[in-house]
């Protein structure tokens, strides 16, 4: 199978976008999951809803919302441009942001479940052994929640790769900059002689998806072996 | 010195405790389930905050509502052994044992008085487990590792919340002897929560009886477990007395143990004597607390011949207390006080009154070395 320039670029760009999207989302998702699992505060219900919105809204709406916020005239977009010199819109960073927002609910849900399951009595025991709160979190809570964190990461990464609607609305479909695999496939299908290329990208998508699933399966096996210790 | 003067509303009951005790040996918090014993441990550990009051340990104020003091649990230096072992599943036995120790050393530096790792491991018999995963340990092994983990952090006080409650009967024998060894060989004082009088008898030096959120009695084991109102104050304990005894001899022929007790000096009555009981698993010379239930003691005016009961202990009636229905409880001083529960009718027929000399008849089976429940 010969990969054309466009196809190779789209594949590499997709991996780059998904990688950065996942990396940025991970700490935020862990924090949000911990907040929603362990803390009571006013507005918790609202935060929960906002985090889950991308799951239920049409992706186009999310993309349009990002456009309004991060566009050159948007509040956040103009601030970023003015003070940090960062342009989000129509760049791969925008594509990563769109993926991150779309993947966040899946991330948070997976991690939150394992925070819920992590035994808080072990955290009390750790404090009585001299561990301050932050160290309890790092040395007890996070390791106990690791299965959920890994599952969430794989899920989030896969969701980033497949992101289409929000991305094309927010950062458009620019080859080499924002044209990820799904967007490239869509473009090729529209072209009169693009079917072969679309097929090749489809195969690549399937291979990457399989890879992620196999990885998830292996991690799961490893966790289950380790999980015997959890009981 | 532990000083507690605090209260907290817990659901329907109010826990209100005023207690000052020397921290020496094992202090048992004894009482029925739900009386608030565990809440008191959590007060000390900082896992639970009283609504009002003060808590001090060795002169350091841990909690003082009015002064706004509430030391974080990690800065109190109190070891806590919970009902469940609460070991960290991702760390392994060695990792668990060193968890608190490393934190203590980081915060306070290493000291010469630190409890030795090898010594604790040997004392608790967990040397062979160091490289094992937590999931592979038995219940008794887990609880011993949990005790080691708490001690290796060099606490100034060890809190134990019914450490035997979550393990089955056979496993108790895997833990209790180790706690007795800690008591004998370690200088760390222990606050031990239990609702089981047998455990208290074996372990405690002092007992605080907690009932209905209040301190109902406090004192040494003899005085608290010897209280007649014990059945009312606790769920399960029967009325009886506790006397301190020494194993004098083991009679292999008859399968009996001879226990000697000495009388309190200057009481004018019989000074000490010997009690024969079913064979106890203790070495000659060892001191024990023997609990004699009031139901297992009968009284006679003169020594009785031709009778199955071996122990005939002369003493003097020191107190007579009306009990439920047709029974009365008679306290007899045989060197130390024991209780006999007899019928009101017998009391009249024997014509007993305070100061009379009597013979207390104690069944050997009364002190059967039954395994801990």
Coordinates of C-alpha atoms in Angstrom, one line a residue:
Chain A
X1 CA 0.0 0.0 0.0
X2 CA 1.6 3.3 -1.1
X3 CA 0.8 6.3 1.0
X4 CA 0.5 9.6 -0.8
X5 CA 1.8 12.8 0.7
X6 CA -1.7 13.9 1.8
X7 CA -2.5 10.7 3.5
X8 CA 0.8 10.5 5.4
X9 CA 0.5 14.1 6.5
X10 CA -3.1 13.5 7.7
X11 CA -2.1 10.4 9.7
X12 CA 0.9 12.0 11.4
X13 CA -1.2 15.1 12.1
X14 CA -4.0 13.0 13.6
X15 CA -1.5 11.2 16.0
X16 CA 0.0 14.6 17.0
X17 CA -3.4 16.1 17.6
X18 CA -4.6 13.1 19.6
X19 CA -1.3 13.0 21.6
X20 CA -1.4 16.6 22.7
X21 CA -5.1 16.6 23.3
X22 CA -4.8 13.6 25.6
X23 CA -1.8 15.0 27.4
X24 CA -3.5 18.3 28.2
X25 CA -6.8 16.7 29.1
X26 CA -5.4 14.1 31.5
X27 CA -4.5 16.3 34.5
X28 CA -7.6 18.4 34.0
X29 CA -9.8 15.3 33.8
X30 CA -8.1 13.8 37.0
X31 CA -8.7 17.0 38.8
X32 CA -12.4 17.3 37.7
X33 CA -13.0 13.6 38.4
X34 CA -11.5 14.0 41.9
X35 CA -13.6 17.1 42.5
X36 CA -16.8 15.5 41.4
X37 CA -16.1 12.2 43.3
X38 CA -14.8 13.6 46.6
X39 CA -16.0 17.1 47.2
X40 CA -19.3 18.8 48.0
X41 CA -19.6 22.4 46.9
X42 CA -22.3 24.7 45.6
X43 CA -22.6 24.4 41.8
X44 CA -21.4 20.8 41.7
X45 CA -24.4 19.8 39.7
X46 CA -23.8 22.6 37.2
X47 CA -20.1 21.6 36.8
X48 CA -21.1 18.0 36.3
X49 CA -23.5 19.1 33.5
X50 CA -21.0 21.3 31.8
X51 CA -18.4 18.6 31.8
X52 CA -20.9 16.2 30.2
X53 CA -22.3 18.7 27.7
X54 CA -20.0 17.7 24.8
X55 CA -21.3 14.1 25.1
X56 CA -24.9 15.1 24.4
X57 CA -24.6 18.2 22.2
X58 CA -24.2 18.0 18.5
X59 CA -20.4 18.3 17.8
X60 CA -21.1 21.2 15.5
X61 CA -22.6 23.1 18.3
X62 CA -19.4 22.5 20.4
X63 CA -17.3 23.6 17.5
X64 CA -19.3 26.7 17.0
X65 CA -19.1 27.5 20.7
X66 CA -15.3 27.1 20.6
X67 CA -15.3 29.4 17.5
X68 CA -17.2 32.1 19.5
X69 CA -14.8 31.7 22.5
X70 CA -11.5 31.2 20.8
X71 CA -12.0 33.0 17.5
X72 CA -10.0 36.1 16.8
X73 CA -12.8 38.2 18.2
X74 CA -13.7 35.8 20.9
X75 CA -12.9 36.6 24.6
X76 CA -10.4 33.9 25.2
X77 CA -9.0 33.9 21.6
X78 CA -8.2 37.6 21.7
X79 CA -6.6 37.3 25.1
X80 CA -4.4 34.4 24.1
X81 CA -3.4 36.3 20.9
X82 CA -2.7 39.5 22.7
X83 CA -0.8 38.3 25.8
X84 CA 0.8 35.0 24.7
X85 CA 0.9 35.4 20.9
X86 CA -0.9 32.1 20.5
X87 CA -3.3 31.6 17.7
X88 CA -5.7 28.7 18.3
X89 CA -8.2 29.1 15.4
X90 CA -7.3 27.4 12.1
X91 CA -4.2 25.7 13.6
X92 CA -3.5 22.2 14.8
X93 CA -3.7 23.5 18.4
X94 CA -7.3 24.3 17.7
X95 CA -7.9 20.8 16.5
X96 CA -6.3 19.4 19.7
X97 CA -8.5 21.7 21.7
X98 CA -11.6 20.6 19.9
X99 CA -10.6 16.9 20.5
X100 CA -9.8 17.6 24.1
X101 CA -13.2 19.1 24.8
X102 CA -15.0 16.3 23.0
X103 CA -13.0 13.6 24.9
X104 CA -13.2 15.2 28.3
X105 CA -16.6 13.7 29.4
X106 CA -15.4 10.2 28.6
X107 CA -12.1 10.8 30.4
X108 CA -13.8 12.2 33.5
X109 CA -16.4 9.5 33.7
X110 CA -13.8 6.7 33.5
X111 CA -11.6 8.2 36.2
X112 CA -14.4 9.3 38.5
X113 CA -15.7 5.7 38.7
X114 CA -12.3 4.6 40.0
X115 CA -12.1 7.5 42.5
X116 CA -15.5 6.4 43.8
X117 CA -14.2 2.9 44.1
X118 CA -10.9 3.8 45.8
X119 CA -11.3 3.0 49.5
X120 CA -11.2 6.2 51.5
X121 CA -10.5 4.2 54.7
X122 CA -7.0 3.5 53.2
X123 CA -6.6 7.3 52.8
X124 CA -7.4 7.8 56.5
X125 CA -4.9 5.1 57.4
X126 CA -2.2 6.8 55.3
X127 CA -2.8 10.1 57.2
X128 CA -2.5 8.4 60.5
X129 CA 0.9 7.1 59.3
X130 CA 2.0 10.7 58.8
X131 CA 1.1 11.5 55.2
X132 CA -0.1 14.9 54.4
X133 CA -3.2 15.2 52.1
X134 CA -1.2 15.8 48.9
X135 CA 1.0 12.8 49.6
X136 CA -2.0 10.6 50.4
X137 CA -3.4 11.6 47.0
X138 CA -0.1 10.8 45.1
X139 CA 0.9 7.7 47.0
X140 CA -2.5 6.1 47.7
X141 CA -5.5 7.6 45.8
X142 CA -3.8 7.8 42.4
X143 CA -2.4 4.3 42.4
X144 CA -5.8 2.9 43.5
X145 CA -7.5 4.8 40.7
X146 CA -4.9 3.8 38.1
X147 CA -7.1 1.3 36.3
X148 CA -9.7 4.0 35.6
X149 CA -7.0 6.5 34.6
X150 CA -5.5 4.2 32.1
X151 CA -8.9 3.2 30.7
X152 CA -9.9 6.8 30.5
X153 CA -6.6 7.7 28.7
X154 CA -7.1 5.0 26.0
X155 CA -10.7 5.9 25.6
X156 CA -9.9 9.6 25.3
X157 CA -7.1 9.0 22.8
X158 CA -9.4 7.0 20.6
X159 CA -12.1 9.6 20.8
X160 CA -9.6 12.3 19.8
X161 CA -8.6 10.3 16.7
X162 CA -12.2 10.0 15.6
X163 CA -13.2 13.6 16.3
X164 CA -14.8 15.2 13.2
X165 CA -17.7 17.6 13.7
X166 CA -16.3 20.0 16.3
X167 CA -12.9 20.1 14.6
X168 CA -14.2 21.0 11.1
X169 CA -16.5 23.6 12.5
X170 CA -13.9 25.2 14.7
X171 CA -10.6 25.0 12.7
X172 CA -11.9 24.1 9.2
X173 CA -10.3 21.6 6.9
X174 CA -6.8 22.8 6.1
X175 CA -4.4 20.1 4.7
X176 CA -1.2 19.9 6.8
X177 CA -2.6 22.1 9.6
X178 CA -6.0 20.9 10.7
X179 CA -6.9 18.1 8.3
X180 CA -6.9 15.0 10.5
X181 CA -7.7 11.5 9.3
X182 CA -11.5 11.8 9.4
X183 CA -11.4 15.2 7.7
X184 CA -9.0 13.9 5.0
X185 CA -11.3 10.9 4.4
X186 CA -14.3 13.2 4.0
X187 CA -12.4 15.4 1.6
X188 CA -11.2 12.5 -0.5
X189 CA -14.8 11.1 -0.7
X190 CA -15.9 14.4 -2.1
X191 CA -13.3 14.3 -4.9
X192 CA -14.0 12.5 -8.1
X193 CA -10.9 10.3 -8.0
X194 CA -10.4 10.2 -4.3
X195 CA -11.9 6.9 -3.5
X196 CA -8.6 4.9 -3.4
X197 CA -7.1 7.4 -1.1
X198 CA -10.2 7.4 1.2
X199 CA -9.9 3.6 1.3
X200 CA -6.3 3.7 2.3
X201 CA -7.0 6.1 5.1
X202 CA -9.9 4.0 6.2
X203 CA -7.6 1.0 6.5
X204 CA -5.1 3.1 8.5
X205 CA -7.9 4.2 10.8
X206 CA -8.9 0.6 11.4
X207 CA -5.3 -0.4 12.1
X208 CA -4.8 2.5 14.6
X209 CA -8.2 1.6 16.2
X210 CA -7.2 -2.0 16.5
X211 CA -3.8 -1.1 18.0
X212 CA -5.6 1.0 20.6
X213 CA -8.0 -1.8 21.4
X214 CA -5.2 -4.4 21.7
X215 CA -3.3 -2.0 24.0
X216 CA -6.4 -1.5 26.1
X217 CA -6.9 -5.3 26.3
X218 CA -3.3 -5.9 27.4
X219 CA -3.4 -3.1 30.0
X220 CA -6.6 -4.6 31.2
X221 CA -5.1 -8.0 31.6
X222 CA -2.1 -6.5 33.5
X223 CA -4.5 -4.6 35.7
X224 CA -6.6 -7.6 36.4
X225 CA -3.5 -9.5 37.5
X226 CA -2.6 -6.6 39.7
X227 CA -6.3 -6.2 40.7
X228 CA -6.1 -9.4 42.6
X229 CA -4.1 -7.4 45.1
X230 CA -6.8 -4.8 45.3
X231 CA -9.1 -7.2 47.1
Chain B
X1 CA -1.1 11.3 79.9
X2 CA -4.2 11.3 77.9
X3 CA -6.7 14.1 78.7
X4 CA -10.1 14.1 77.1
X5 CA -12.9 16.5 78.0
X6 CA -15.1 16.6 74.9
X7 CA -18.5 16.0 73.5
X8 CA -20.0 15.3 70.1
X9 CA -23.5 14.5 68.9
X10 CA -23.5 11.2 67.0
X11 CA -26.9 10.6 65.5
X12 CA -29.3 10.2 68.4
X13 CA -26.8 9.9 71.2
X14 CA -24.4 12.4 72.6
X15 CA -20.8 11.2 73.3
X16 CA -19.6 13.1 76.3
X17 CA -16.3 12.0 77.9
X18 CA -14.2 13.4 80.7
X19 CA -11.2 11.2 81.2
X20 CA -7.6 11.7 82.4
X21 CA -5.3 8.7 82.4
X22 CA -1.6 8.0 82.6
X23 CA -0.4 6.5 79.3
X24 CA 1.2 3.4 80.6
X25 CA 0.7 -0.2 79.4
X26 CA -2.7 -1.0 77.8
X27 CA -5.7 1.2 78.5
X28 CA -8.8 -0.7 77.3
X29 CA -11.9 1.2 76.2
X30 CA -14.6 -1.4 77.0
X31 CA -18.3 -1.3 76.3
X32 CA -21.1 -2.5 74.1
X33 CA -21.1 -1.9 70.4
X34 CA -22.3 1.6 69.5
X35 CA -21.3 3.1 72.8
X36 CA -18.8 5.4 71.2
X37 CA -15.5 3.7 71.8
X38 CA -14.3 4.0 68.2
X39 CA -15.4 7.6 68.1
X40 CA -13.0 8.3 71.0
X41 CA -10.1 6.7 69.1
X42 CA -11.0 8.9 66.1
X43 CA -11.0 11.9 68.4
X44 CA -7.5 11.1 69.5
X45 CA -6.3 10.4 65.9
X46 CA -7.9 13.5 64.5
X47 CA -10.2 11.5 62.1
X48 CA -13.2 12.8 63.9
X49 CA -13.8 16.2 65.5
X50 CA -15.7 16.8 68.7
X51 CA -18.3 19.5 68.7
X52 CA -16.6 21.1 71.7
X53 CA -13.9 20.4 74.2
X54 CA -10.2 19.6 74.5
X55 CA -8.0 16.6 73.8
X56 CA -4.4 16.4 75.0
X57 CA -1.8 13.7 74.7
X58 CA 1.4 13.9 76.7
X59 CA 0.8 17.6 77.4
X60 CA 0.4 18.5 73.7
X61 CA -3.0 19.9 72.8
X62 CA -4.3 18.0 69.8
X63 CA -7.7 19.7 69.8
X64 CA -9.2 22.7 71.5
X65 CA -12.3 24.0 69.9
X66 CA -12.3 27.3 71.7
X67 CA -8.6 28.0 71.0
X68 CA -9.1 26.9 67.4
X69 CA -6.5 24.1 67.7
X70 CA -7.0 21.0 65.6
X71 CA -3.7 19.3 64.7
X72 CA -3.8 17.3 61.5
X73 CA -3.8 13.5 61.9
X74 CA -0.4 13.2 60.1
X75 CA 1.2 15.5 62.7
X76 CA -0.2 13.8 65.9
X77 CA 2.3 10.8 65.8
X78 CA -0.3 8.3 66.9
X79 CA -0.3 4.9 65.4
X80 CA -3.7 3.5 64.4
X81 CA -4.6 -0.2 63.9
X82 CA -8.1 -0.4 62.6
X83 CA -10.6 -3.3 62.7
X84 CA -9.8 -4.1 59.1
X85 CA -6.1 -4.2 58.3
X86 CA -6.4 -1.4 55.7
X87 CA -3.1 -2.4 54.0
X88 CA -2.2 -0.6 50.8
X89 CA -2.8 -3.2 48.0
X90 CA -0.3 -1.7 45.6
X91 CA 2.7 -1.7 47.9
X92 CA 3.4 -5.2 49.1
X93 CA 4.3 -6.1 52.7
X94 CA 7.7 -4.3 52.9
X95 CA 6.3 -1.2 51.2
X96 CA 3.4 -1.1 53.7
X97 CA 5.7 -1.6 56.7
X98 CA 8.0 1.3 55.5
X99 CA 5.2 3.7 54.4
X100 CA 4.8 5.6 57.7
X101 CA 8.4 5.0 58.8
X102 CA 9.8 6.9 55.8
X103 CA 7.4 9.8 56.4
X104 CA 8.4 10.0 60.1
X105 CA 12.1 9.9 59.3
X106 CA 11.6 12.6 56.7
X107 CA 9.7 14.9 59.1
X108 CA 11.6 14.3 62.3
X109 CA 14.8 12.6 61.3
X110 CA 16.0 9.3 62.6
X111 CA 16.4 8.9 66.3
X112 CA 18.2 6.4 68.4
X113 CA 15.0 5.6 70.3
X114 CA 13.4 4.5 67.0
X115 CA 11.8 1.1 67.0
X116 CA 14.1 -1.3 65.1
X117 CA 12.7 -2.7 61.8
X118 CA 14.2 -6.1 62.2
X119 CA 13.1 -6.4 65.8
X120 CA 9.5 -5.6 65.1
X121 CA 9.5 -7.9 62.1
X122 CA 10.8 -10.7 64.3
X123 CA 8.4 -9.9 67.2
X124 CA 5.4 -10.0 65.0
X125 CA 6.6 -13.1 63.1
X126 CA 6.3 -11.5 59.7
X127 CA 9.9 -12.0 58.5
X128 CA 8.9 -14.6 55.9
X129 CA 6.3 -12.3 54.5
X130 CA 8.3 -9.3 53.5
X131 CA 8.4 -9.9 49.8
X132 CA 4.8 -11.1 49.6
X133 CA 1.9 -9.3 47.9
X134 CA -0.9 -8.2 50.3
X135 CA -3.5 -10.4 48.5
X136 CA -1.6 -13.5 49.4
X137 CA -1.7 -13.0 53.2
X138 CA -4.2 -14.6 55.6
X139 CA -6.4 -12.4 57.8
X140 CA -4.2 -12.9 60.8
X141 CA -1.0 -12.1 58.8
X142 CA -2.6 -8.9 57.4
X143 CA -3.5 -7.7 60.8
X144 CA 0.1 -8.3 62.1
X145 CA 1.5 -6.4 59.2
X146 CA -0.9 -3.6 60.0
X147 CA 0.3 -3.5 63.6
X148 CA 3.9 -3.5 62.4
X149 CA 3.2 -0.7 60.0
X150 CA 1.7 1.5 62.7
X151 CA 4.6 0.7 65.2
X152 CA 7.4 1.3 62.7
X153 CA 6.2 4.9 62.2
X154 CA 7.4 5.4 65.9
X155 CA 4.1 6.6 67.3
X156 CA 4.0 7.9 70.9
X157 CA 0.8 6.1 71.4
X158 CA -0.8 3.1 69.6
X159 CA -4.6 3.1 69.0
X160 CA -6.1 -0.3 68.4
X161 CA -9.8 -0.6 67.4
X162 CA -10.9 -4.2 68.0
X163 CA -8.1 -5.6 65.9
X164 CA -9.5 -9.1 66.4
X165 CA -13.1 -8.3 65.4
X166 CA -12.7 -8.8 61.7
X167 CA -10.8 -12.2 61.9
X168 CA -12.4 -15.5 62.6
X169 CA -11.8 -17.5 65.8
X170 CA -8.8 -19.5 64.7
X171 CA -7.1 -16.4 63.4
X172 CA -7.4 -14.6 66.8
X173 CA -4.8 -17.0 68.1
X174 CA -2.5 -15.7 65.3
X175 CA -2.8 -12.2 66.6
X176 CA -3.5 -12.1 70.4
X177 CA -0.2 -13.6 71.5
X178 CA 1.7 -11.0 69.5
X179 CA -0.2 -8.1 71.1
X180 CA 0.6 -9.6 74.5
X181 CA 4.3 -9.7 73.4
X182 CA 4.1 -6.1 72.4
X183 CA 2.7 -5.2 75.7
X184 CA 5.5 -7.0 77.5
X185 CA 8.4 -5.9 75.4
X186 CA 7.5 -2.5 74.0
X187 CA 7.3 0.8 75.8
X188 CA 4.7 2.3 73.5
X189 CA 1.5 2.7 75.4
X190 CA -1.7 1.3 73.8
X191 CA -5.3 2.4 73.8
X192 CA -7.3 -0.8 73.0
X193 CA -10.9 -0.8 72.1
X194 CA -12.9 -4.0 72.7
X195 CA -16.3 -5.2 73.7
X196 CA -15.0 -8.6 74.7
X197 CA -14.3 -9.1 78.4
X198 CA -11.9 -12.0 77.7
X199 CA -9.7 -9.8 75.6
X200 CA -9.7 -7.1 78.3
X201 CA -8.9 -9.7 80.9
X202 CA -5.9 -10.9 78.9
X203 CA -4.5 -7.5 77.8
X204 CA -5.6 -4.5 79.8
X205 CA -3.9 -2.8 82.7
X206 CA -6.6 -0.1 83.0
X207 CA -10.1 -0.2 81.8
X208 CA -12.4 2.7 80.9
X209 CA -16.0 1.4 80.6
X210 CA -18.0 3.3 78.0
X211 CA -21.8 2.9 78.0
X212 CA -24.4 5.1 76.3
X213 CA -21.8 7.7 75.3
X214 CA -20.6 8.2 78.8
X215 CA -17.6 7.1 80.9
X216 CA -19.4 4.6 83.2
X217 CA -16.4 3.4 85.1
X218 CA -12.7 3.7 85.1
X219 CA -10.0 1.8 87.0
X220 CA -7.9 -1.3 87.0
X221 CA -9.2 -4.5 85.5
X222 CA -10.3 -6.0 88.8
X223 CA -12.4 -3.1 89.9
X224 CA -14.1 -2.5 86.5
X225 CA -14.8 -6.1 85.5
X226 CA -15.8 -6.9 89.1
X227 CA -18.7 -4.5 89.0
X228 CA -22.1 -6.0 89.6
X229 CA -23.8 -3.7 87.2
X230 CA -21.5 -4.9 84.4
X231 CA -24.3 -6.8 82.7
X232 CA -26.4 -3.7 82.6
X233 CA -23.6 -1.6 81.3
X234 CA -22.5 -4.0 78.6
X235 CA -24.3 -6.2 76.1
X236 CA -22.9 -9.5 77.1
X237 CA -20.7 -9.6 80.1
X238 CA -22.0 -11.5 83.1
X239 CA -21.5 -10.3 86.6
X240 CA -18.3 -11.6 88.2
X241 CA -15.1 -10.7 89.8
X242 CA -11.5 -10.6 88.6
X243 CA -8.6 -11.7 90.7
X244 CA -4.9 -11.6 89.9
X245 CA -3.3 -15.1 90.1
X246 CA 0.0 -16.7 89.5
X247 CA 0.4 -20.2 88.0
X248 CA 1.9 -22.3 90.8
X249 CA 2.0 -25.7 89.2
X250 CA 0.6 -27.8 86.4
X251 CA -0.8 -31.1 87.6
X252 CA -0.5 -33.4 84.7
X253 CA -2.2 -36.3 86.4
X254 CA -5.4 -34.6 87.1
X255 CA -5.2 -32.1 84.2
X256 CA -5.6 -29.2 86.5
X257 CA -3.6 -26.0 87.0
X258 CA -2.9 -24.7 90.5
X259 CA -3.3 -20.9 90.7
X260 CA -2.1 -18.9 93.7
X261 CA -3.5 -15.6 94.7
X262 CA -2.4 -13.3 97.5
X263 CA -4.6 -11.3 99.7
X264 CA -4.5 -7.5 100.0
X265 CA -2.4 -6.8 103.1
X266 CA -4.0 -5.7 106.3
X267 CA -7.5 -6.9 105.6
X268 CA -7.5 -9.3 108.5
X269 CA -9.1 -12.1 106.6
X270 CA -7.6 -15.1 104.8
X271 CA -4.4 -14.0 103.1
X272 CA -4.2 -15.7 99.8
X273 CA -4.9 -19.3 98.8
X274 CA -4.9 -21.7 95.9
X275 CA -7.5 -22.2 93.2
X276 CA -7.6 -25.3 91.1
X277 CA -8.9 -24.9 87.6
X278 CA -9.0 -26.8 84.3
X279 CA -5.5 -26.9 82.7
X280 CA -4.4 -23.4 81.4
X281 CA -1.9 -23.1 78.6
X282 CA 0.4 -20.8 80.6
X283 CA 3.9 -21.4 82.0
X284 CA 4.5 -21.8 85.8
X285 CA 5.2 -18.4 87.3
X286 CA 3.1 -16.4 84.9
X287 CA 0.6 -13.8 86.2
X288 CA -2.9 -13.9 84.9
X289 CA -6.2 -12.2 85.5
X290 CA -8.8 -14.9 86.4
X291 CA -12.4 -14.0 86.0
X292 CA -14.9 -15.8 88.3
X293 CA -18.5 -15.3 87.4
X294 CA -20.9 -14.9 90.3
X295 CA -23.1 -17.7 88.9
X296 CA -20.2 -20.2 89.5
X297 CA -19.7 -19.4 93.1
X298 CA -21.7 -21.0 96.0
X299 CA -21.4 -20.3 99.7
X300 CA -21.3 -22.5 102.8
X301 CA -21.1 -21.8 106.5
X302 CA -18.6 -24.7 107.2
X303 CA -16.2 -26.6 105.0
X304 CA -18.1 -29.2 103.1
X305 CA -17.1 -32.9 102.9
X306 CA -18.1 -35.3 100.2
X307 CA -18.6 -32.7 97.4
X308 CA -17.4 -32.4 93.9
X309 CA -16.3 -28.8 94.1
X310 CA -12.5 -28.7 94.7
X311 CA -12.1 -25.0 95.7
X312 CA -13.2 -24.2 99.1
X313 CA -11.9 -20.7 99.9
X314 CA -12.5 -19.3 103.4
X315 CA -13.4 -15.6 103.5
X316 CA -15.6 -13.0 105.0
X317 CA -18.8 -11.5 103.7
X318 CA -18.1 -7.8 102.8
X319 CA -21.2 -6.8 101.0
X320 CA -24.7 -8.0 100.2
X321 CA -26.6 -6.6 97.2
X322 CA -30.1 -7.4 96.1
X323 CA -30.1 -8.7 92.6
X324 CA -32.9 -9.6 90.0
X325 CA -35.9 -11.4 91.4
X326 CA -35.1 -14.2 93.8
X327 CA -31.3 -13.7 93.8
X328 CA -28.8 -11.7 95.8
X329 CA -25.2 -11.0 95.1
X330 CA -22.8 -11.6 98.1
X331 CA -19.3 -10.2 98.0
X332 CA -16.9 -12.4 99.8
X333 CA -13.4 -11.3 100.6
X334 CA -11.1 -14.3 100.2
X335 CA -8.0 -12.1 100.1
X336 CA -9.4 -10.3 97.2
X337 CA -13.2 -9.8 96.6
X338 CA -15.2 -12.2 94.6
X339 CA -19.0 -12.3 94.0
X340 CA -21.4 -15.2 94.7
X341 CA -24.9 -15.2 93.3
X342 CA -27.2 -17.1 95.6
X343 CA -30.9 -17.2 96.2
X344 CA -32.6 -15.0 98.7
X345 CA -33.9 -18.1 100.3
X346 CA -30.4 -19.5 100.8
X347 CA -29.3 -16.2 102.3
X348 CA -32.0 -16.4 104.9
X349 CA -31.3 -20.1 105.7
X350 CA -27.6 -19.5 106.1
X351 CA -28.5 -16.3 108.0
X352 CA -25.6 -14.4 106.4
X353 CA -24.8 -10.8 107.2
X354 CA -21.8 -8.6 106.5
X355 CA -18.7 -9.6 108.5
X356 CA -19.6 -13.3 108.8
X357 CA -17.1 -16.0 108.0
X358 CA -18.1 -18.2 105.0
X359 CA -16.6 -20.7 102.7
X360 CA -16.7 -19.7 99.0
X361 CA -17.2 -22.8 96.8
X362 CA -15.7 -22.2 93.3
X363 CA -16.2 -24.7 90.5
X364 CA -13.0 -25.6 88.7
X365 CA -14.8 -25.5 85.4
X366 CA -15.6 -21.8 86.2
X367 CA -12.2 -20.8 84.9
X368 CA -12.2 -23.1 81.9
X369 CA -9.5 -21.8 79.5
X370 CA -12.0 -21.3 76.8
X371 CA -10.7 -19.9 73.6
X372 CA -11.5 -16.2 72.9
X373 CA -14.7 -15.7 71.2

